[in-house]
Amino acid sequence: MTPEEHAKRYGMRPSELRKLLKKGRVRGARFVAGDWAIPENAMIEYYTRQKMNRTIQDIVWDITRAANWSQYFDEEVLLANKLQFSTALGIAIDLKYITRSEVVNDGVTSSGYVVTGKGMTACEKRKKGIR
């Protein structure tokens, strides 16, 4: 799939997608023969702001936001170690913000989890400053 086809399918500007491609944030995309080749249904990696003293709660919110925006996430993308990631993932599941997807994690088109209605509501409230 070309960048233009991918951008059109997912409602993005081609220039915005090309910036993400250059940063390496489109899973599975390869630069071949002078242009980008993007797998069907490739996900964009969630962008984690680097900050000092990230807490488990920060990682829980990053997981929920990434699932809400249908973006790829794993411990490497979220800048967390395996213990932090698995703990935060367990909390997000216990809070019913996310649930396992029917599609397994393949590293390109799915992170293996989807947001729930409760997770969407929590993201909306957090965005508006309501806690």
PDB file of C-alpha atoms in Angstrom:
ATOM      1  CA  MET A   1       0.000   0.000   0.000  1.00  0.00           C
ATOM      2  CA  THR A   2       1.368   3.451  -0.859  1.00  0.00           C
ATOM      3  CA  PRO A   3       1.421   6.349   1.613  1.00  0.00           C
ATOM      4  CA  GLU A   4      -1.306   8.115  -0.367  1.00  0.00           C
ATOM      5  CA  GLU A   5      -3.600   5.058  -0.251  1.00  0.00           C
ATOM      6  CA  HIS A   6      -2.966   4.563   3.474  1.00  0.00           C
ATOM      7  CA  ALA A   7      -3.555   8.258   4.224  1.00  0.00           C
ATOM      8  CA  LYS A   8      -6.803   8.273   2.258  1.00  0.00           C
ATOM      9  CA  ARG A   9      -8.068   5.087   3.936  1.00  0.00           C
ATOM     10  CA  TYR A  10      -7.401   6.402   7.454  1.00  0.00           C
ATOM     11  CA  GLY A  11      -8.325  10.052   6.886  1.00  0.00           C
ATOM     12  CA  MET A  12      -4.864  11.557   7.272  1.00  0.00           C
ATOM     13  CA  ARG A  13      -2.973  14.105   5.260  1.00  0.00           C
ATOM     14  CA  PRO A  14      -0.241  12.422   3.162  1.00  0.00           C
ATOM     15  CA  SER A  15       2.329  14.898   4.505  1.00  0.00           C
ATOM     16  CA  GLU A  16       1.433  13.943   8.097  1.00  0.00           C
ATOM     17  CA  LEU A  17       1.793  10.245   7.259  1.00  0.00           C
ATOM     18  CA  ARG A  18       5.173  10.811   5.576  1.00  0.00           C
ATOM     19  CA  LYS A  19       6.451  12.518   8.748  1.00  0.00           C
ATOM     20  CA  LEU A  20       5.374   9.476  10.770  1.00  0.00           C
ATOM     21  CA  LEU A  21       7.047   7.173   8.237  1.00  0.00           C
ATOM     22  CA  LYS A  22      10.337   9.089   8.500  1.00  0.00           C
ATOM     23  CA  LYS A  23      10.182   8.825  12.301  1.00  0.00           C
ATOM     24  CA  GLY A  24       9.631   5.052  11.997  1.00  0.00           C
ATOM     25  CA  ARG A  25       6.234   5.117  13.719  1.00  0.00           C
ATOM     26  CA  VAL A  26       4.256   3.130  11.101  1.00  0.00           C
ATOM     27  CA  ARG A  27       4.547  -0.561  11.998  1.00  0.00           C
ATOM     28  CA  GLY A  28       5.943  -2.772   9.232  1.00  0.00           C
ATOM     29  CA  ALA A  29       6.533   0.061   6.735  1.00  0.00           C
ATOM     30  CA  ARG A  30       9.622  -0.320   4.545  1.00  0.00           C
ATOM     31  CA  PHE A  31      11.348   2.083   2.148  1.00  0.00           C
ATOM     32  CA  VAL A  32      11.609   0.169  -1.134  1.00  0.00           C
ATOM     33  CA  ALA A  33      12.715   1.468  -4.536  1.00  0.00           C
ATOM     34  CA  GLY A  34      12.374   5.128  -3.599  1.00  0.00           C
ATOM     35  CA  ASP A  35       8.944   4.951  -1.942  1.00  0.00           C
ATOM     36  CA  TRP A  36       7.286   3.549   1.156  1.00  0.00           C
ATOM     37  CA  ALA A  37       5.576   0.153   1.185  1.00  0.00           C
ATOM     38  CA  ILE A  38       3.026  -0.041   3.993  1.00  0.00           C
ATOM     39  CA  PRO A  39       1.326  -3.321   5.001  1.00  0.00           C
ATOM     40  CA  GLU A  40      -2.473  -3.471   4.867  1.00  0.00           C
ATOM     41  CA  ASN A  41      -3.978  -2.322   8.192  1.00  0.00           C
ATOM     42  CA  ALA A  42      -0.570  -1.253   9.579  1.00  0.00           C
ATOM     43  CA  MET A  43      -0.919   0.597  12.887  1.00  0.00           C
ATOM     44  CA  ILE A  44       0.800   3.814  13.881  1.00  0.00           C
ATOM     45  CA  GLU A  45       2.831   3.576  17.086  1.00  0.00           C
ATOM     46  CA  TYR A  46       1.574   5.521  20.069  1.00  0.00           C
ATOM     47  CA  TYR A  47       3.887   8.425  20.945  1.00  0.00           C
ATOM     48  CA  THR A  48       4.955   8.545  24.583  1.00  0.00           C
ATOM     49  CA  ARG A  49       6.293  11.819  25.884  1.00  0.00           C
ATOM     50  CA  GLN A  50       9.478  11.234  27.807  1.00  0.00           C
ATOM     51  CA  LYS A  51       9.305  12.585  31.309  1.00  0.00           C
ATOM     52  CA  MET A  52      11.065  11.997  34.572  1.00  0.00           C
ATOM     53  CA  ASN A  53       9.615   9.596  37.131  1.00  0.00           C
ATOM     54  CA  ARG A  54       6.957   7.913  34.993  1.00  0.00           C
ATOM     55  CA  THR A  55       4.502   6.111  37.236  1.00  0.00           C
ATOM     56  CA  ILE A  56       2.426   2.999  36.640  1.00  0.00           C
ATOM     57  CA  GLN A  57      -0.614   5.305  36.431  1.00  0.00           C
ATOM     58  CA  ASP A  58       1.062   7.193  33.536  1.00  0.00           C
ATOM     59  CA  ILE A  59       1.565   3.899  31.720  1.00  0.00           C
ATOM     60  CA  VAL A  60      -2.060   2.840  32.374  1.00  0.00           C
ATOM     61  CA  TRP A  61      -3.256   6.081  30.754  1.00  0.00           C
ATOM     62  CA  ASP A  62      -0.843   5.654  27.835  1.00  0.00           C
ATOM     63  CA  ILE A  63      -2.202   2.131  27.253  1.00  0.00           C
ATOM     64  CA  THR A  64      -5.804   3.367  27.426  1.00  0.00           C
ATOM     65  CA  ARG A  65      -5.153   6.303  25.082  1.00  0.00           C
ATOM     66  CA  ALA A  66      -3.263   4.137  22.581  1.00  0.00           C
ATOM     67  CA  ALA A  67      -6.120   1.610  22.502  1.00  0.00           C
ATOM     68  CA  ASN A  68      -8.651   4.450  22.230  1.00  0.00           C
ATOM     69  CA  TRP A  69      -6.820   5.937  19.243  1.00  0.00           C
ATOM     70  CA  SER A  70      -6.246   2.478  17.663  1.00  0.00           C
ATOM     71  CA  GLN A  71      -2.493   2.912  17.865  1.00  0.00           C
ATOM     72  CA  TYR A  72       0.121   0.235  18.444  1.00  0.00           C
ATOM     73  CA  PHE A  73       1.687  -0.098  21.897  1.00  0.00           C
ATOM     74  CA  ASP A  74       4.060  -2.422  23.720  1.00  0.00           C
ATOM     75  CA  GLU A  75       6.615  -1.985  26.510  1.00  0.00           C
ATOM     76  CA  GLU A  76       9.236  -0.584  24.135  1.00  0.00           C
ATOM     77  CA  VAL A  77       6.867   2.004  22.635  1.00  0.00           C
ATOM     78  CA  LEU A  78       5.656   3.035  26.109  1.00  0.00           C
ATOM     79  CA  LEU A  79       9.238   3.349  27.439  1.00  0.00           C
ATOM     80  CA  ALA A  80       8.523   0.857  30.226  1.00  0.00           C
ATOM     81  CA  ASN A  81      10.236  -2.297  31.422  1.00  0.00           C
ATOM     82  CA  LYS A  82       8.427  -5.650  31.296  1.00  0.00           C
ATOM     83  CA  LEU A  83       7.314  -5.515  34.944  1.00  0.00           C
ATOM     84  CA  GLN A  84       5.933  -1.966  34.658  1.00  0.00           C
ATOM     85  CA  PHE A  85       4.177  -2.807  31.404  1.00  0.00           C
ATOM     86  CA  SER A  86       2.588  -6.035  32.647  1.00  0.00           C
ATOM     87  CA  THR A  87       1.479  -4.356  35.896  1.00  0.00           C
ATOM     88  CA  ALA A  88      -0.056  -1.393  34.040  1.00  0.00           C
ATOM     89  CA  LEU A  89      -1.701  -3.717  31.516  1.00  0.00           C
ATOM     90  CA  GLY A  90      -3.250  -5.739  34.354  1.00  0.00           C
ATOM     91  CA  ILE A  91      -4.552  -2.568  36.014  1.00  0.00           C
ATOM     92  CA  ALA A  92      -6.058  -1.295  32.741  1.00  0.00           C
ATOM     93  CA  ILE A  93      -7.803  -4.650  32.250  1.00  0.00           C
ATOM     94  CA  ASP A  94      -9.002  -4.752  35.894  1.00  0.00           C
ATOM     95  CA  LEU A  95     -10.400  -1.215  35.548  1.00  0.00           C
ATOM     96  CA  LYS A  96     -12.126  -2.425  32.358  1.00  0.00           C
ATOM     97  CA  TYR A  97     -10.481   0.325  30.281  1.00  0.00           C
ATOM     98  CA  ILE A  98      -9.250  -2.250  27.754  1.00  0.00           C
ATOM     99  CA  THR A  99      -9.957  -5.860  26.897  1.00  0.00           C
ATOM    100  CA  ARG A 100      -8.201  -8.506  24.836  1.00  0.00           C
ATOM    101  CA  SER A 101      -8.851  -8.253  21.128  1.00  0.00           C
ATOM    102  CA  GLU A 102      -9.959 -11.161  18.983  1.00  0.00           C
ATOM    103  CA  VAL A 103      -6.946 -10.328  16.814  1.00  0.00           C
ATOM    104  CA  VAL A 104      -3.676 -11.459  18.382  1.00  0.00           C
ATOM    105  CA  ASN A 105      -0.659  -9.160  18.721  1.00  0.00           C
ATOM    106  CA  ASP A 106       1.317  -9.485  15.501  1.00  0.00           C
ATOM    107  CA  GLY A 107       3.449  -6.370  15.996  1.00  0.00           C
ATOM    108  CA  VAL A 108       2.082  -4.644  12.885  1.00  0.00           C
ATOM    109  CA  THR A 109      -1.706  -4.581  12.664  1.00  0.00           C
ATOM    110  CA  SER A 110      -2.707  -5.261  16.273  1.00  0.00           C
ATOM    111  CA  SER A 111      -1.394  -4.784  19.793  1.00  0.00           C
ATOM    112  CA  GLY A 112      -3.822  -7.462  20.983  1.00  0.00           C
ATOM    113  CA  TYR A 113      -6.111  -5.148  22.991  1.00  0.00           C
ATOM    114  CA  VAL A 114      -9.060  -2.852  22.293  1.00  0.00           C
ATOM    115  CA  VAL A 115     -10.563  -0.027  24.306  1.00  0.00           C
ATOM    116  CA  THR A 116     -13.893  -0.556  26.075  1.00  0.00           C
ATOM    117  CA  GLY A 117     -16.733   1.928  26.473  1.00  0.00           C
ATOM    118  CA  LYS A 118     -15.519   2.656  29.995  1.00  0.00           C
ATOM    119  CA  GLY A 119     -12.025   3.352  28.637  1.00  0.00           C
ATOM    120  CA  MET A 120     -13.410   5.745  26.008  1.00  0.00           C
ATOM    121  CA  THR A 121     -15.396   7.596  28.670  1.00  0.00           C
ATOM    122  CA  ALA A 122     -12.332   7.806  30.923  1.00  0.00           C
ATOM    123  CA  CYS A 123     -10.256   9.266  28.069  1.00  0.00           C
ATOM    124  CA  GLU A 124     -12.935  11.854  27.313  1.00  0.00           C
ATOM    125  CA  LYS A 125     -13.230  12.888  30.960  1.00  0.00           C
ATOM    126  CA  ARG A 126      -9.459  13.118  31.333  1.00  0.00           C
ATOM    127  CA  LYS A 127      -9.202  15.227  28.172  1.00  0.00           C
ATOM    128  CA  LYS A 128     -11.770  17.676  29.548  1.00  0.00           C
ATOM    129  CA  GLY A 129      -9.989  17.869  32.900  1.00  0.00           C
ATOM    130  CA  ILE A 130     -12.692  15.984  34.812  1.00  0.00           C
ATOM    131  CA  ARG A 131     -11.275  13.353  37.167  1.00  0.00           C
TER     132      ARG A 131
END
